[in-house]
Amino acid sequence: MTAEDNSIYPSHILTIAKNTQHLGRLNGPDASSYVKGPCGDEMEFYLIINNNMIEEVKFYTNGCVATLVCGETTADLVEGKTLDEALAISPKQVKDKLPGLPLDHSHCSILAVTTLFRAIADYLLKP
Ligand code: FES
């Protein structure tokens, strides 16, 4: 994670960043993805899927606090959901769950949701 000025974040965002439940990688996931954003931040998603249900989600990022909390919020939104329900989430929904996210970090929610969608595509498009 790059060094940054954490004073730009409201305390509830820093609390989420310090208490992530989904940060990490999975061995032998049913689906995985990697996306590097134009800012250079990288994100990975790992999914365990059973009967079209996302049973477990992990993500990993080397990005800033905003990227971290967007990954965590995205993972939280879709764990326990069907693939169709997961495909219906949006970056706006992630941002709305993170009031006070600095405007110039809005794209972090796009990176998180894009990486999730790519993992789902990895699963759905498997031959
Ligand atoms: Fe670029 Fe967060 S700063 S994804």
mmCIF file of N, CA and C and ligand atoms in Angstrom:
data_model
loop_
_atom_site.group_PDB
_atom_site.id
_atom_site.type_symbol
_atom_site.label_atom_id
_atom_site.label_comp_id
_atom_site.label_asym_id
_atom_site.label_seq_id
_atom_site.Cartn_x
_atom_site.Cartn_y
_atom_site.Cartn_z
ATOM 1 N N MET A 1 0.847 -1.193 0.000
ATOM 2 C CA MET A 1 0.000 0.000 0.000
ATOM 3 C C MET A 1 0.882 1.243 0.000
ATOM 4 N N THR A 2 0.527 2.223 -0.803
ATOM 5 C CA THR A 2 1.337 3.425 -0.886
ATOM 6 C C THR A 2 1.082 4.330 0.312
ATOM 7 N N ALA A 3 2.100 5.111 0.692
ATOM 8 C CA ALA A 3 1.940 6.042 1.812
ATOM 9 C C ALA A 3 1.002 7.150 1.375
ATOM 10 N N GLU A 4 0.082 7.544 2.232
ATOM 11 C CA GLU A 4 -0.833 8.611 1.879
ATOM 12 C C GLU A 4 -1.275 9.323 3.141
ATOM 13 N N ASP A 5 -1.927 10.453 2.944
ATOM 14 C CA ASP A 5 -2.417 11.246 4.061
ATOM 15 C C ASP A 5 -3.807 10.744 4.445
ATOM 16 N N ASN A 6 -3.889 9.973 5.522
ATOM 17 C CA ASN A 6 -5.165 9.386 5.918
ATOM 18 C C ASN A 6 -6.145 10.405 6.479
ATOM 19 N N SER A 7 -5.684 11.642 6.710
ATOM 20 C CA SER A 7 -6.595 12.649 7.265
ATOM 21 C C SER A 7 -7.670 13.062 6.258
ATOM 22 N N ILE A 8 -7.533 12.660 4.997
ATOM 23 C CA ILE A 8 -8.568 12.996 4.002
ATOM 24 C C ILE A 8 -9.793 12.095 4.147
ATOM 25 N N TYR A 9 -9.692 11.037 4.980
ATOM 26 C CA TYR A 9 -10.793 10.081 5.104
ATOM 27 C C TYR A 9 -11.569 10.277 6.394
ATOM 28 N N PRO A 10 -12.917 10.188 6.339
ATOM 29 C CA PRO A 10 -13.703 10.207 7.570
ATOM 30 C C PRO A 10 -13.360 8.980 8.419
ATOM 31 N N SER A 11 -13.598 9.088 9.708
ATOM 32 C CA SER A 11 -13.179 8.017 10.619
ATOM 33 C C SER A 11 -13.874 6.686 10.314
ATOM 34 N N HIS A 12 -15.159 6.724 9.849
ATOM 35 C CA HIS A 12 -15.820 5.440 9.597
ATOM 36 C C HIS A 12 -15.161 4.693 8.437
ATOM 37 N N ILE A 13 -14.571 5.425 7.514
ATOM 38 C CA ILE A 13 -13.867 4.770 6.404
ATOM 39 C C ILE A 13 -12.558 4.143 6.903
ATOM 40 N N LEU A 14 -11.862 4.861 7.781
ATOM 41 C CA LEU A 14 -10.625 4.304 8.338
ATOM 42 C C LEU A 14 -10.926 3.073 9.191
ATOM 43 N N THR A 15 -12.095 3.088 9.862
ATOM 44 C CA THR A 15 -12.480 1.926 10.672
ATOM 45 C C THR A 15 -12.699 0.706 9.779
ATOM 46 N N ILE A 16 -13.379 0.901 8.653
ATOM 47 C CA ILE A 16 -13.584 -0.217 7.711
ATOM 48 C C ILE A 16 -12.226 -0.731 7.219
ATOM 49 N N ALA A 17 -11.323 0.206 6.915
ATOM 50 C CA ALA A 17 -10.002 -0.180 6.390
ATOM 51 C C ALA A 17 -9.220 -1.008 7.402
ATOM 52 N N LYS A 18 -9.426 -0.714 8.678
ATOM 53 C CA LYS A 18 -8.662 -1.439 9.723
ATOM 54 C C LYS A 18 -9.315 -2.758 10.091
ATOM 55 N N ASN A 19 -10.560 -2.971 9.667
ATOM 56 C CA ASN A 19 -11.300 -4.174 10.089
ATOM 57 C C ASN A 19 -11.826 -4.966 8.898
ATOM 58 N N THR A 20 -11.010 -5.101 7.885
ATOM 59 C CA THR A 20 -11.476 -5.821 6.693
ATOM 60 C C THR A 20 -11.738 -7.298 7.024
ATOM 61 N N GLN A 21 -12.832 -7.812 6.472
ATOM 62 C CA GLN A 21 -13.201 -9.222 6.672
ATOM 63 C C GLN A 21 -12.883 -10.062 5.431
ATOM 64 N N HIS A 22 -12.639 -9.385 4.321
ATOM 65 C CA HIS A 22 -12.498 -10.119 3.050
ATOM 66 C C HIS A 22 -11.123 -9.946 2.412
ATOM 67 N N LEU A 23 -10.207 -9.277 3.100
ATOM 68 C CA LEU A 23 -8.892 -9.037 2.497
ATOM 69 C C LEU A 23 -8.065 -10.323 2.544
ATOM 70 N N GLY A 24 -7.541 -10.722 1.387
ATOM 71 C CA GLY A 24 -6.707 -11.917 1.338
ATOM 72 C C GLY A 24 -6.889 -12.622 0.010
ATOM 73 N N ARG A 25 -6.238 -13.760 -0.112
ATOM 74 C CA ARG A 25 -6.356 -14.545 -1.343
ATOM 75 C C ARG A 25 -6.876 -15.934 -0.990
ATOM 76 N N LEU A 26 -7.437 -16.641 -1.982
ATOM 77 C CA LEU A 26 -7.924 -17.996 -1.767
ATOM 78 C C LEU A 26 -7.131 -18.957 -2.649
ATOM 79 N N ASN A 27 -6.791 -20.105 -2.081
ATOM 80 C CA ASN A 27 -6.179 -21.171 -2.884
ATOM 81 C C ASN A 27 -7.297 -21.949 -3.569
ATOM 82 N N GLY A 28 -7.144 -22.216 -4.854
ATOM 83 C CA GLY A 28 -8.126 -23.024 -5.577
ATOM 84 C C GLY A 28 -9.515 -22.425 -5.645
ATOM 85 N N PRO A 29 -9.633 -21.121 -5.934
ATOM 86 C CA PRO A 29 -10.974 -20.532 -6.053
ATOM 87 C C PRO A 29 -11.676 -21.042 -7.317
ATOM 88 N N ASP A 30 -12.996 -20.898 -7.368
ATOM 89 C CA ASP A 30 -13.735 -21.239 -8.590
ATOM 90 C C ASP A 30 -13.558 -20.162 -9.648
ATOM 91 N N ALA A 31 -13.217 -18.944 -9.222
ATOM 92 C CA ALA A 31 -13.018 -17.840 -10.162
ATOM 93 C C ALA A 31 -12.048 -16.850 -9.546
ATOM 94 N N SER A 32 -11.279 -16.199 -10.400
ATOM 95 C CA SER A 32 -10.367 -15.162 -9.911
ATOM 96 C C SER A 32 -10.149 -14.135 -11.008
ATOM 97 N N SER A 33 -9.634 -12.983 -10.600
ATOM 98 C CA SER A 33 -9.399 -11.915 -11.574
ATOM 99 C C SER A 33 -8.323 -10.979 -11.056
ATOM 100 N N TYR A 34 -7.792 -10.235 -11.989
ATOM 101 C CA TYR A 34 -6.785 -9.215 -11.670
ATOM 102 C C TYR A 34 -7.017 -8.043 -12.607
ATOM 103 N N VAL A 35 -7.088 -6.847 -12.035
ATOM 104 C CA VAL A 35 -7.221 -5.643 -12.859
ATOM 105 C C VAL A 35 -6.285 -4.581 -12.300
ATOM 106 N N LYS A 36 -5.586 -3.893 -13.207
ATOM 107 C CA LYS A 36 -4.756 -2.755 -12.813
ATOM 108 C C LYS A 36 -5.439 -1.501 -13.319
ATOM 109 N N GLY A 37 -5.759 -0.594 -12.404
ATOM 110 C CA GLY A 37 -6.429 0.637 -12.790
ATOM 111 C C GLY A 37 -5.463 1.606 -13.450
ATOM 112 N N PRO A 38 -5.990 2.627 -14.135
ATOM 113 C CA PRO A 38 -5.137 3.612 -14.803
ATOM 114 C C PRO A 38 -4.250 4.361 -13.816
ATOM 115 N N CYS A 39 -4.645 4.389 -12.540
ATOM 116 C CA CYS A 39 -3.844 5.072 -11.509
ATOM 117 C C CYS A 39 -2.686 4.204 -11.042
ATOM 118 N N GLY A 40 -2.681 2.930 -11.458
ATOM 119 C CA GLY A 40 -1.615 2.024 -11.043
ATOM 120 C C GLY A 40 -2.029 1.097 -9.915
ATOM 121 N N ASP A 41 -3.139 1.390 -9.230
ATOM 122 C CA ASP A 41 -3.614 0.488 -8.177
ATOM 123 C C ASP A 41 -4.042 -0.830 -8.799
ATOM 124 N N GLU A 42 -3.725 -1.901 -8.092
ATOM 125 C CA GLU A 42 -4.072 -3.236 -8.584
ATOM 126 C C GLU A 42 -5.072 -3.888 -7.643
ATOM 127 N N MET A 43 -5.956 -4.722 -8.204
ATOM 128 C CA MET A 43 -6.920 -5.440 -7.377
ATOM 129 C C MET A 43 -7.103 -6.850 -7.914
ATOM 130 N N GLU A 44 -7.331 -7.764 -6.984
ATOM 131 C CA GLU A 44 -7.610 -9.165 -7.324
ATOM 132 C C GLU A 44 -8.884 -9.569 -6.592
ATOM 133 N N PHE A 45 -9.692 -10.405 -7.218
ATOM 134 C CA PHE A 45 -10.855 -10.989 -6.543
ATOM 135 C C PHE A 45 -10.799 -12.507 -6.673
ATOM 136 N N TYR A 46 -11.243 -13.182 -5.633
ATOM 137 C CA TYR A 46 -11.284 -14.650 -5.585
ATOM 138 C C TYR A 46 -12.667 -15.060 -5.103
ATOM 139 N N LEU A 47 -13.306 -15.984 -5.818
ATOM 140 C CA LEU A 47 -14.667 -16.400 -5.478
ATOM 141 C C LEU A 47 -14.763 -17.908 -5.309
ATOM 142 N N ILE A 48 -15.501 -18.332 -4.281
ATOM 143 C CA ILE A 48 -15.951 -19.722 -4.165
ATOM 144 C C ILE A 48 -17.438 -19.706 -4.514
ATOM 145 N N ILE A 49 -17.818 -20.493 -5.519
ATOM 146 C CA ILE A 49 -19.190 -20.452 -6.044
ATOM 147 C C ILE A 49 -19.807 -21.844 -5.978
ATOM 148 N N ASN A 50 -21.010 -21.927 -5.465
ATOM 149 C CA ASN A 50 -21.744 -23.187 -5.392
ATOM 150 C C ASN A 50 -23.186 -22.962 -5.807
ATOM 151 N N ASN A 51 -23.681 -23.760 -6.767
ATOM 152 C CA ASN A 51 -25.067 -23.608 -7.226
ATOM 153 C C ASN A 51 -25.408 -22.166 -7.577
ATOM 154 N N ASN A 52 -24.497 -21.506 -8.285
ATOM 155 C CA ASN A 52 -24.708 -20.113 -8.710
ATOM 156 C C ASN A 52 -24.708 -19.122 -7.568
ATOM 157 N N MET A 53 -24.283 -19.547 -6.382
ATOM 158 C CA MET A 53 -24.237 -18.679 -5.195
ATOM 159 C C MET A 53 -22.775 -18.399 -4.840
ATOM 160 N N ILE A 54 -22.478 -17.133 -4.566
ATOM 161 C CA ILE A 54 -21.114 -16.783 -4.151
ATOM 162 C C ILE A 54 -20.999 -17.066 -2.652
ATOM 163 N N GLU A 55 -20.327 -18.150 -2.343
ATOM 164 C CA GLU A 55 -20.233 -18.565 -0.934
ATOM 165 C C GLU A 55 -19.157 -17.803 -0.176
ATOM 166 N N GLU A 56 -18.050 -17.512 -0.857
ATOM 167 C CA GLU A 56 -16.955 -16.822 -0.176
ATOM 168 C C GLU A 56 -16.264 -15.879 -1.153
ATOM 169 N N VAL A 57 -15.884 -14.713 -0.649
ATOM 170 C CA VAL A 57 -15.202 -13.712 -1.477
ATOM 171 C C VAL A 57 -13.968 -13.225 -0.739
ATOM 172 N N LYS A 58 -12.860 -13.196 -1.432
ATOM 173 C CA LYS A 58 -11.661 -12.526 -0.919
ATOM 174 C C LYS A 58 -11.184 -11.565 -1.997
ATOM 175 N N PHE A 59 -10.541 -10.498 -1.564
ATOM 176 C CA PHE A 59 -9.927 -9.594 -2.529
ATOM 177 C C PHE A 59 -8.574 -9.185 -1.992
ATOM 178 N N TYR A 60 -7.729 -8.729 -2.906
ATOM 179 C CA TYR A 60 -6.427 -8.240 -2.485
ATOM 180 C C TYR A 60 -6.123 -6.980 -3.286
ATOM 181 N N THR A 61 -5.499 -6.011 -2.644
ATOM 182 C CA THR A 61 -5.088 -4.804 -3.362
ATOM 183 C C THR A 61 -3.821 -4.243 -2.749
ATOM 184 N N ASN A 62 -3.071 -3.566 -3.584
ATOM 185 C CA ASN A 62 -1.894 -2.842 -3.105
ATOM 186 C C ASN A 62 -2.212 -1.349 -3.072
ATOM 187 N N GLY A 63 -3.493 -1.015 -3.197
ATOM 188 C CA GLY A 63 -3.894 0.385 -3.369
ATOM 189 C C GLY A 63 -4.079 1.144 -2.066
ATOM 190 N N CYS A 64 -4.627 2.319 -2.213
ATOM 191 C CA CYS A 64 -4.797 3.237 -1.089
ATOM 192 C C CYS A 64 -5.998 2.826 -0.224
ATOM 193 N N VAL A 65 -6.232 3.602 0.829
ATOM 194 C CA VAL A 65 -7.349 3.317 1.736
ATOM 195 C C VAL A 65 -8.665 3.255 0.964
ATOM 196 N N ALA A 66 -8.875 4.163 0.027
ATOM 197 C CA ALA A 66 -10.136 4.179 -0.736
ATOM 198 C C ALA A 66 -10.296 2.893 -1.539
ATOM 199 N N THR A 67 -9.234 2.432 -2.147
ATOM 200 C CA THR A 67 -9.291 1.190 -2.916
ATOM 201 C C THR A 67 -9.608 0.022 -1.992
ATOM 202 N N LEU A 68 -8.950 0.034 -0.836
ATOM 203 C CA LEU A 68 -9.161 -1.035 0.148
ATOM 204 C C LEU A 68 -10.623 -1.089 0.605
ATOM 205 N N VAL A 69 -11.194 0.054 0.978
ATOM 206 C CA VAL A 69 -12.574 0.028 1.489
ATOM 207 C C VAL A 69 -13.579 -0.250 0.361
ATOM 208 N N CYS A 70 -13.262 0.153 -0.861
ATOM 209 C CA CYS A 70 -14.153 -0.186 -1.986
ATOM 210 C C CYS A 70 -14.112 -1.685 -2.260
ATOM 211 N N GLY A 71 -12.938 -2.302 -2.165
ATOM 212 C CA GLY A 71 -12.840 -3.750 -2.329
ATOM 213 C C GLY A 71 -13.611 -4.463 -1.229
ATOM 214 N N GLU A 72 -13.433 -4.020 -0.008
ATOM 215 C CA GLU A 72 -14.117 -4.641 1.129
ATOM 216 C C GLU A 72 -15.643 -4.510 0.983
ATOM 217 N N THR A 73 -16.107 -3.328 0.613
ATOM 218 C CA THR A 73 -17.542 -3.088 0.490
ATOM 219 C C THR A 73 -18.132 -3.900 -0.653
ATOM 220 N N THR A 74 -17.414 -3.982 -1.762
ATOM 221 C CA THR A 74 -17.873 -4.791 -2.900
ATOM 222 C C THR A 74 -17.980 -6.257 -2.494
ATOM 223 N N ALA A 75 -16.957 -6.761 -1.817
ATOM 224 C CA ALA A 75 -16.969 -8.161 -1.380
ATOM 225 C C ALA A 75 -18.132 -8.407 -0.421
ATOM 226 N N ASP A 76 -18.328 -7.470 0.484
ATOM 227 C CA ASP A 76 -19.400 -7.598 1.473
ATOM 228 C C ASP A 76 -20.779 -7.610 0.802
ATOM 229 N N LEU A 77 -20.928 -6.785 -0.239
ATOM 230 C CA LEU A 77 -22.222 -6.694 -0.938
ATOM 231 C C LEU A 77 -22.598 -7.995 -1.632
ATOM 232 N N VAL A 78 -21.609 -8.770 -2.082
ATOM 233 C CA VAL A 78 -21.951 -9.920 -2.931
ATOM 234 C C VAL A 78 -21.790 -11.274 -2.244
ATOM 235 N N GLU A 79 -21.130 -11.326 -1.099
ATOM 236 C CA GLU A 79 -20.986 -12.629 -0.440
ATOM 237 C C GLU A 79 -22.369 -13.121 -0.019
ATOM 238 N N GLY A 80 -22.685 -14.363 -0.393
ATOM 239 C CA GLY A 80 -23.998 -14.922 -0.068
ATOM 240 C C GLY A 80 -25.056 -14.618 -1.120
ATOM 241 N N LYS A 81 -24.663 -13.892 -2.162
ATOM 242 C CA LYS A 81 -25.619 -13.530 -3.220
ATOM 243 C C LYS A 81 -25.463 -14.466 -4.415
ATOM 244 N N THR A 82 -26.508 -14.515 -5.260
ATOM 245 C CA THR A 82 -26.393 -15.267 -6.505
ATOM 246 C C THR A 82 -25.529 -14.476 -7.485
ATOM 247 N N LEU A 83 -25.087 -15.168 -8.532
ATOM 248 C CA LEU A 83 -24.275 -14.482 -9.541
ATOM 249 C C LEU A 83 -25.077 -13.359 -10.186
ATOM 250 N N ASP A 84 -26.364 -13.594 -10.452
ATOM 251 C CA ASP A 84 -27.211 -12.550 -11.048
ATOM 252 C C ASP A 84 -27.321 -11.338 -10.129
ATOM 253 N N GLU A 85 -27.504 -11.593 -8.841
ATOM 254 C CA GLU A 85 -27.588 -10.474 -7.883
ATOM 255 C C GLU A 85 -26.258 -9.719 -7.834
ATOM 256 N N ALA A 86 -25.157 -10.464 -7.875
ATOM 257 C CA ALA A 86 -23.840 -9.814 -7.827
ATOM 258 C C ALA A 86 -23.606 -8.964 -9.069
ATOM 259 N N LEU A 87 -24.105 -9.454 -10.213
ATOM 260 C CA LEU A 87 -23.914 -8.696 -11.456
ATOM 261 C C LEU A 87 -24.770 -7.434 -11.496
ATOM 262 N N ALA A 88 -25.698 -7.317 -10.572
ATOM 263 C CA ALA A 88 -26.575 -6.135 -10.552
ATOM 264 C C ALA A 88 -26.022 -5.004 -9.684
ATOM 265 N N ILE A 89 -24.904 -5.235 -8.992
ATOM 266 C CA ILE A 89 -24.380 -4.129 -8.167
ATOM 267 C C ILE A 89 -23.656 -3.124 -9.059
ATOM 268 N N SER A 90 -23.411 -1.959 -8.511
ATOM 269 C CA SER A 90 -22.779 -0.903 -9.303
ATOM 270 C C SER A 90 -21.763 -0.144 -8.450
ATOM 271 N N PRO A 91 -20.841 0.549 -9.108
ATOM 272 C CA PRO A 91 -19.913 1.394 -8.357
ATOM 273 C C PRO A 91 -20.650 2.430 -7.506
ATOM 274 N N LYS A 92 -21.787 2.935 -7.985
ATOM 275 C CA LYS A 92 -22.552 3.925 -7.216
ATOM 276 C C LYS A 92 -23.038 3.316 -5.897
ATOM 277 N N GLN A 93 -23.486 2.069 -5.971
ATOM 278 C CA GLN A 93 -23.950 1.391 -4.760
ATOM 279 C C GLN A 93 -22.799 1.273 -3.753
ATOM 280 N N VAL A 94 -21.614 0.975 -4.244
ATOM 281 C CA VAL A 94 -20.440 0.882 -3.358
ATOM 282 C C VAL A 94 -20.144 2.258 -2.765
ATOM 283 N N LYS A 95 -20.147 3.284 -3.615
ATOM 284 C CA LYS A 95 -19.868 4.652 -3.141
ATOM 285 C C LYS A 95 -20.906 5.106 -2.129
ATOM 286 N N ASP A 96 -22.175 4.772 -2.369
ATOM 287 C CA ASP A 96 -23.237 5.197 -1.456
ATOM 288 C C ASP A 96 -23.063 4.591 -0.071
ATOM 289 N N LYS A 97 -22.392 3.440 0.007
ATOM 290 C CA LYS A 97 -22.150 2.805 1.299
ATOM 291 C C LYS A 97 -20.942 3.423 1.997
ATOM 292 N N LEU A 98 -20.251 4.316 1.301
ATOM 293 C CA LEU A 98 -19.032 4.916 1.849
ATOM 294 C C LEU A 98 -19.121 6.439 1.800
ATOM 295 N N PRO A 99 -20.078 7.016 2.522
ATOM 296 C CA PRO A 99 -20.197 8.475 2.484
ATOM 297 C C PRO A 99 -18.897 9.128 2.950
ATOM 298 N N GLY A 100 -18.517 10.198 2.260
ATOM 299 C CA GLY A 100 -17.289 10.893 2.628
ATOM 300 C C GLY A 100 -16.082 10.402 1.848
ATOM 301 N N LEU A 101 -16.292 9.392 0.977
ATOM 302 C CA LEU A 101 -15.179 8.954 0.130
ATOM 303 C C LEU A 101 -14.767 10.146 -0.738
ATOM 304 N N PRO A 102 -13.501 10.536 -0.699
ATOM 305 C CA PRO A 102 -13.097 11.720 -1.475
ATOM 306 C C PRO A 102 -13.466 11.577 -2.958
ATOM 307 N N LEU A 103 -13.954 12.677 -3.530
ATOM 308 C CA LEU A 103 -14.428 12.648 -4.922
ATOM 309 C C LEU A 103 -13.377 12.129 -5.891
ATOM 310 N N ASP A 104 -12.116 12.506 -5.652
ATOM 311 C CA ASP A 104 -11.072 12.062 -6.587
ATOM 312 C C ASP A 104 -10.727 10.584 -6.392
ATOM 313 N N HIS A 105 -11.448 9.924 -5.488
ATOM 314 C CA HIS A 105 -11.269 8.477 -5.317
ATOM 315 C C HIS A 105 -12.524 7.707 -5.741
ATOM 316 N N SER A 106 -13.418 8.371 -6.444
ATOM 317 C CA SER A 106 -14.616 7.674 -6.926
ATOM 318 C C SER A 106 -14.248 6.498 -7.812
ATOM 319 N N HIS A 107 -13.164 6.649 -8.570
ATOM 320 C CA HIS A 107 -12.809 5.574 -9.509
ATOM 321 C C HIS A 107 -12.402 4.291 -8.788
ATOM 322 N N CYS A 108 -12.080 4.372 -7.497
ATOM 323 C CA CYS A 108 -11.702 3.162 -6.753
ATOM 324 C C CYS A 108 -12.882 2.189 -6.717
ATOM 325 N N SER A 109 -14.112 2.729 -6.655
ATOM 326 C CA SER A 109 -15.293 1.850 -6.643
ATOM 327 C C SER A 109 -15.451 1.178 -8.009
ATOM 328 N N ILE A 110 -15.071 1.885 -9.058
ATOM 329 C CA ILE A 110 -15.142 1.290 -10.400
ATOM 330 C C ILE A 110 -14.129 0.154 -10.518
ATOM 331 N N LEU A 111 -12.921 0.379 -9.992
ATOM 332 C CA LEU A 111 -11.903 -0.683 -10.034
ATOM 333 C C LEU A 111 -12.405 -1.916 -9.283
ATOM 334 N N ALA A 112 -13.002 -1.710 -8.106
ATOM 335 C CA ALA A 112 -13.449 -2.844 -7.288
ATOM 336 C C ALA A 112 -14.553 -3.632 -8.001
ATOM 337 N N VAL A 113 -15.556 -2.927 -8.505
ATOM 338 C CA VAL A 113 -16.680 -3.617 -9.148
ATOM 339 C C VAL A 113 -16.237 -4.257 -10.467
ATOM 340 N N THR A 114 -15.380 -3.585 -11.207
ATOM 341 C CA THR A 114 -14.859 -4.157 -12.452
ATOM 342 C C THR A 114 -14.100 -5.451 -12.181
ATOM 343 N N THR A 115 -13.305 -5.456 -11.127
ATOM 344 C CA THR A 115 -12.519 -6.659 -10.817
ATOM 345 C C THR A 115 -13.443 -7.796 -10.396
ATOM 346 N N LEU A 116 -14.484 -7.468 -9.611
ATOM 347 C CA LEU A 116 -15.483 -8.491 -9.257
ATOM 348 C C LEU A 116 -16.134 -9.057 -10.521
ATOM 349 N N PHE A 117 -16.591 -8.164 -11.412
ATOM 350 C CA PHE A 117 -17.272 -8.619 -12.633
ATOM 351 C C PHE A 117 -16.344 -9.499 -13.476
ATOM 352 N N ARG A 118 -15.069 -9.135 -13.499
ATOM 353 C CA ARG A 118 -14.128 -9.940 -14.291
ATOM 354 C C ARG A 118 -13.983 -11.347 -13.693
ATOM 355 N N ALA A 119 -14.028 -11.432 -12.373
ATOM 356 C CA ALA A 119 -13.962 -12.753 -11.731
ATOM 357 C C ALA A 119 -15.211 -13.569 -12.076
ATOM 358 N N ILE A 120 -16.370 -12.914 -12.055
ATOM 359 C CA ILE A 120 -17.610 -13.625 -12.416
ATOM 360 C C ILE A 120 -17.551 -14.077 -13.883
ATOM 361 N N ALA A 121 -17.018 -13.217 -14.731
ATOM 362 C CA ALA A 121 -16.870 -13.586 -16.146
ATOM 363 C C ALA A 121 -15.926 -14.772 -16.281
ATOM 364 N N ASP A 122 -14.866 -14.785 -15.476
ATOM 365 C CA ASP A 122 -13.920 -15.905 -15.499
ATOM 366 C C ASP A 122 -14.660 -17.209 -15.246
ATOM 367 N N TYR A 123 -15.638 -17.169 -14.340
ATOM 368 C CA TYR A 123 -16.430 -18.360 -13.994
ATOM 369 C C TYR A 123 -17.435 -18.686 -15.099
ATOM 370 N N LEU A 124 -18.193 -17.682 -15.528
ATOM 371 C CA LEU A 124 -19.276 -17.931 -16.472
ATOM 372 C C LEU A 124 -18.792 -18.282 -17.865
ATOM 373 N N LEU A 125 -17.619 -17.784 -18.217
ATOM 374 C CA LEU A 125 -17.115 -17.989 -19.582
ATOM 375 C C LEU A 125 -16.148 -19.145 -19.697
ATOM 376 N N LYS A 126 -15.988 -19.896 -18.598
ATOM 377 C CA LYS A 126 -15.113 -21.071 -18.665
ATOM 378 C C LYS A 126 -15.666 -22.068 -19.671
ATOM 379 N N PRO A 127 -14.807 -22.626 -20.537
ATOM 380 C CA PRO A 127 -15.304 -23.582 -21.527
ATOM 381 C C PRO A 127 -15.817 -24.870 -20.868
HETATM 382 FE FE1 FES B 1 -6.871 4.443 -8.103
HETATM 383 FE FE2 FES B 1 -7.960 3.875 -5.744
HETATM 384 S S1 FES B 1 -6.565 5.506 -6.201
HETATM 385 S S2 FES B 1 -8.127 2.762 -7.605
#
